[in-house]
mmCIF file of C-alpha atoms in Angstrom:
data_model
loop_
_atom_site.group_PDB
_atom_site.id
_atom_site.type_symbol
_atom_site.label_atom_id
_atom_site.label_comp_id
_atom_site.label_asym_id
_atom_site.label_seq_id
_atom_site.Cartn_x
_atom_site.Cartn_y
_atom_site.Cartn_z
ATOM 1 C CA UNK A 1 79.380 129.279 94.200
ATOM 2 C CA UNK A 2 77.924 130.560 90.993
ATOM 3 C CA UNK A 3 79.943 133.482 89.287
ATOM 4 C CA UNK A 4 77.999 136.543 88.459
ATOM 5 C CA UNK A 5 79.145 138.960 85.751
ATOM 6 C CA UNK A 6 77.503 142.442 85.867
ATOM 7 C CA UNK A 7 78.500 145.054 83.309
ATOM 8 C CA UNK A 8 77.834 148.490 84.803
ATOM 9 C CA UNK A 9 77.557 151.437 82.447
ATOM 10 C CA UNK A 10 77.108 155.159 82.932
ATOM 11 C CA UNK A 11 77.011 157.232 79.727
ATOM 12 C CA UNK A 12 76.508 155.688 76.288
ATOM 13 C CA UNK A 13 77.804 158.646 74.343
ATOM 14 C CA UNK A 14 80.849 159.968 72.856
ATOM 15 C CA UNK A 15 82.946 161.454 75.667
ATOM 16 C CA UNK A 16 82.655 165.222 75.847
ATOM 17 C CA UNK A 17 85.823 167.322 75.643
ATOM 18 C CA UNK A 18 85.425 168.655 79.245
ATOM 19 C CA UNK A 19 85.042 165.160 80.688
ATOM 20 C CA UNK A 20 87.870 164.548 83.128
ATOM 21 C CA UNK A 21 86.594 160.916 83.460
ATOM 22 C CA UNK A 22 86.216 159.798 79.973
ATOM 23 C CA UNK A 23 86.086 156.140 81.203
ATOM 24 C CA UNK A 24 82.479 156.917 82.335
ATOM 25 C CA UNK A 25 81.595 157.007 78.608
ATOM 26 C CA UNK A 26 81.176 154.172 76.076
ATOM 27 C CA UNK A 27 80.552 155.319 72.503
ATOM 28 C CA UNK A 28 77.287 154.074 70.888
ATOM 29 C CA UNK A 29 79.402 152.176 68.364
ATOM 30 C CA UNK A 30 81.453 150.468 71.059
ATOM 31 C CA UNK A 31 78.345 149.620 73.015
ATOM 32 C CA UNK A 32 76.732 148.070 69.974
ATOM 33 C CA UNK A 33 79.942 146.035 69.470
ATOM 34 C CA UNK A 34 79.953 144.865 73.037
ATOM 35 C CA UNK A 35 76.282 143.743 72.810
ATOM 36 C CA UNK A 36 76.952 141.845 69.605
ATOM 37 C CA UNK A 37 80.074 140.242 71.214
ATOM 38 C CA UNK A 38 77.986 139.049 74.150
ATOM 39 C CA UNK A 39 75.724 137.237 71.764
ATOM 40 C CA UNK A 40 78.636 135.942 69.518
ATOM 41 C CA UNK A 41 80.562 134.674 72.548
ATOM 42 C CA UNK A 42 77.714 132.706 73.886
ATOM 43 C CA UNK A 43 76.785 134.809 76.974
ATOM 44 C CA UNK A 44 73.202 134.814 78.302
ATOM 45 C CA UNK A 45 72.057 138.288 79.136
ATOM 46 C CA UNK A 46 69.640 137.999 82.173
ATOM 47 C CA UNK A 47 68.002 140.565 84.474
ATOM 48 C CA UNK A 48 69.390 141.470 87.778
ATOM 49 C CA UNK A 49 66.497 139.568 89.386
ATOM 50 C CA UNK A 50 67.413 136.422 87.444
ATOM 51 C CA UNK A 51 71.056 136.917 88.344
ATOM 52 C CA UNK A 52 70.073 136.754 92.036
ATOM 53 C CA UNK A 53 68.289 133.445 91.274
ATOM 54 C CA UNK A 54 71.348 132.239 89.357
ATOM 55 C CA UNK A 55 73.747 133.014 92.310
ATOM 56 C CA UNK A 56 71.362 131.153 94.622
ATOM 57 C CA UNK A 57 71.385 128.081 92.430
ATOM 58 C CA UNK A 58 67.711 128.584 91.434
ATOM 59 C CA UNK A 59 68.398 129.202 87.816
ATOM 60 C CA UNK A 60 70.664 127.372 85.397
ATOM 61 C CA UNK A 61 71.956 129.372 82.390
ATOM 62 C CA UNK A 62 75.135 129.264 80.383
ATOM 63 C CA UNK A 63 77.594 132.241 80.914
ATOM 64 C CA UNK A 64 75.178 134.686 82.540
ATOM 65 C CA UNK A 65 75.721 138.405 82.355
ATOM 66 C CA UNK A 66 73.542 141.297 83.584
ATOM 67 C CA UNK A 67 73.599 144.872 82.267
ATOM 68 C CA UNK A 68 73.131 147.915 84.513
ATOM 69 C CA UNK A 69 73.159 151.610 83.777
ATOM 70 C CA UNK A 70 73.766 154.133 86.657
ATOM 71 C CA UNK A 71 72.077 157.482 87.189
ATOM 72 C CA UNK A 72 69.441 157.387 84.312
ATOM 73 C CA UNK A 73 71.162 159.477 81.709
ATOM 74 C CA UNK A 74 69.010 160.393 78.670
ATOM 75 C CA UNK A 75 71.769 158.858 76.469
ATOM 76 C CA UNK A 76 70.539 155.491 77.760
ATOM 77 C CA UNK A 77 67.234 155.985 75.926
ATOM 78 C CA UNK A 78 68.882 157.629 72.888
ATOM 79 C CA UNK A 79 71.735 155.191 72.392
ATOM 80 C CA UNK A 80 71.614 152.053 74.488
ATOM 81 C CA UNK A 81 67.817 151.235 74.498
ATOM 82 C CA UNK A 82 67.597 150.650 70.775
ATOM 83 C CA UNK A 83 70.498 148.248 70.871
ATOM 84 C CA UNK A 84 69.123 146.443 73.871
ATOM 85 C CA UNK A 85 65.729 146.087 72.054
ATOM 86 C CA UNK A 86 67.537 144.803 68.926
ATOM 87 C CA UNK A 87 69.049 142.044 70.950
ATOM 88 C CA UNK A 88 66.064 141.575 73.328
ATOM 89 C CA UNK A 89 68.381 142.007 76.256
ATOM 90 C CA UNK A 90 67.022 142.831 79.723
ATOM 91 C CA UNK A 91 68.722 145.610 81.813
ATOM 92 C CA UNK A 92 68.396 147.713 84.806
ATOM 93 C CA UNK A 93 68.670 151.493 85.088
ATOM 94 C CA UNK A 94 69.342 152.951 88.543
ATOM 95 C CA UNK A 95 67.851 156.485 88.726
ATOM 96 C CA UNK A 96 68.472 159.418 91.011
ATOM 97 C CA UNK A 97 64.931 159.890 92.056
ATOM 98 C CA UNK A 98 64.766 163.508 93.001
ATOM 99 C CA UNK A 99 66.578 164.486 89.770
ATOM 100 C CA UNK A 100 64.475 162.509 87.192
ATOM 101 C CA UNK A 101 63.842 164.792 84.250
ATOM 102 C CA UNK A 102 66.573 167.297 85.322
ATOM 103 C CA UNK A 103 70.385 167.192 84.902
ATOM 104 C CA UNK A 104 73.186 165.520 86.909
ATOM 105 C CA UNK A 105 73.730 168.284 89.395
ATOM 106 C CA UNK A 106 76.674 166.379 90.757
ATOM 107 C CA UNK A 107 78.413 166.612 87.515
ATOM 108 C CA UNK A 108 80.639 169.552 88.178
ATOM 109 C CA UNK A 109 81.822 168.015 91.503
ATOM 110 C CA UNK A 110 82.420 164.505 90.065
ATOM 111 C CA UNK A 111 84.435 165.498 87.071
ATOM 112 C CA UNK A 112 81.562 164.852 84.703
ATOM 113 C CA UNK A 113 79.929 167.337 82.480
ATOM 114 C CA UNK A 114 76.398 168.263 83.380
ATOM 115 C CA UNK A 115 74.095 165.885 81.414
ATOM 116 C CA UNK A 116 70.373 165.476 80.909
ATOM 117 C CA UNK A 117 68.538 162.729 82.847
ATOM 118 C CA UNK A 118 65.593 160.793 81.604
ATOM 119 C CA UNK A 119 62.152 162.025 82.677
ATOM 120 C CA UNK A 120 59.295 159.945 84.113
ATOM 121 C CA UNK A 121 57.642 159.472 80.742
ATOM 122 C CA UNK A 122 60.765 158.176 79.178
ATOM 123 C CA UNK A 123 61.395 155.869 82.282
ATOM 124 C CA UNK A 124 57.773 154.517 81.905
ATOM 125 C CA UNK A 125 58.407 153.898 78.180
ATOM 126 C CA UNK A 126 61.632 151.840 78.786
ATOM 127 C CA UNK A 127 60.050 150.016 81.698
ATOM 128 C CA UNK A 128 57.212 148.936 79.400
ATOM 129 C CA UNK A 129 59.964 147.841 76.922
ATOM 130 C CA UNK A 130 61.634 145.367 79.480
ATOM 131 C CA UNK A 131 63.935 147.572 81.337
ATOM 132 C CA UNK A 132 63.800 147.313 85.178
ATOM 133 C CA UNK A 133 64.010 150.644 87.046
ATOM 134 C CA UNK A 134 65.890 150.649 90.249
ATOM 135 C CA UNK A 135 66.746 153.383 92.746
ATOM 136 C CA UNK A 136 70.190 154.736 93.029
ATOM 137 C CA UNK A 137 69.804 157.497 95.707
ATOM 138 C CA UNK A 138 67.747 160.676 95.989
ATOM 139 C CA UNK A 139 70.392 163.268 95.143
ATOM 140 C CA UNK A 140 73.539 161.290 94.320
ATOM 141 C CA UNK A 141 75.724 162.340 97.286
ATOM 142 C CA UNK A 142 79.146 160.932 98.116
ATOM 143 C CA UNK A 143 77.707 158.279 100.448
ATOM 144 C CA UNK A 144 80.961 157.895 102.458
ATOM 145 C CA UNK A 145 80.818 161.695 103.294
ATOM 146 C CA UNK A 146 77.386 161.920 104.821
ATOM 147 C CA UNK A 147 75.903 160.821 108.209
ATOM 148 C CA UNK A 148 73.903 157.733 108.755
ATOM 149 C CA UNK A 149 70.547 159.546 109.007
ATOM 150 C CA UNK A 150 71.022 161.340 105.697
ATOM 151 C CA UNK A 151 72.478 158.034 104.209
ATOM 152 C CA UNK A 152 69.244 156.244 105.220
ATOM 153 C CA UNK A 153 67.179 159.068 103.727
ATOM 154 C CA UNK A 154 69.118 158.913 100.467
ATOM 155 C CA UNK A 155 68.751 155.200 99.996
ATOM 156 C CA UNK A 156 65.373 154.415 101.491
ATOM 157 C CA UNK A 157 63.973 157.746 100.350
ATOM 158 C CA UNK A 158 64.868 157.112 96.701
ATOM 159 C CA UNK A 159 62.451 154.302 96.396
#
C-alpha cells in the first residue's frame, strides 16, 4: 500500500497572545522554511486529487506530500499563498461555507481567537492560482456533539 503524507495547517500567522492552542499557528517564517525543506529534501508536493490517484497506484511520484489548510483563514491568502506560488505547490483549502467572508465564530469556544476568514472574491483568486477549494462544514460545529440529521446538513450542505 502506498503511503500518503498530508500536512494539515490552520493559521499561518504568529500565535496571538490569547491563543490557548498556539499549535494551531505556524509563523510565516516557519511555513516558508517548511516549504523550502520539502523541496530541498526531495518531496513532491501534489494535490489531494493526485494523492488519491497515488494511493490507488494510478500515479507514480517520489516522496509525495499534499498540503491542506482548514477553515479558510485570511492569513492563508496573506502569508501562505505567496509562498505556495513561489514554489508552484498545489494545495487545498477547506472552507466553512456559511462563514465565508466573516469570522470564525467558533473561535471563543475552541480556544482560538476570533479571526477573519477569506471572502468569496479571495477564494476565487486563489482558486484561479491553483488552490483547490473544498468544503469543511457549514458552521464548524463539533461533529461528535450533533445528531445525524444536522451532521448530514453540515457536511452535505456545505458543498
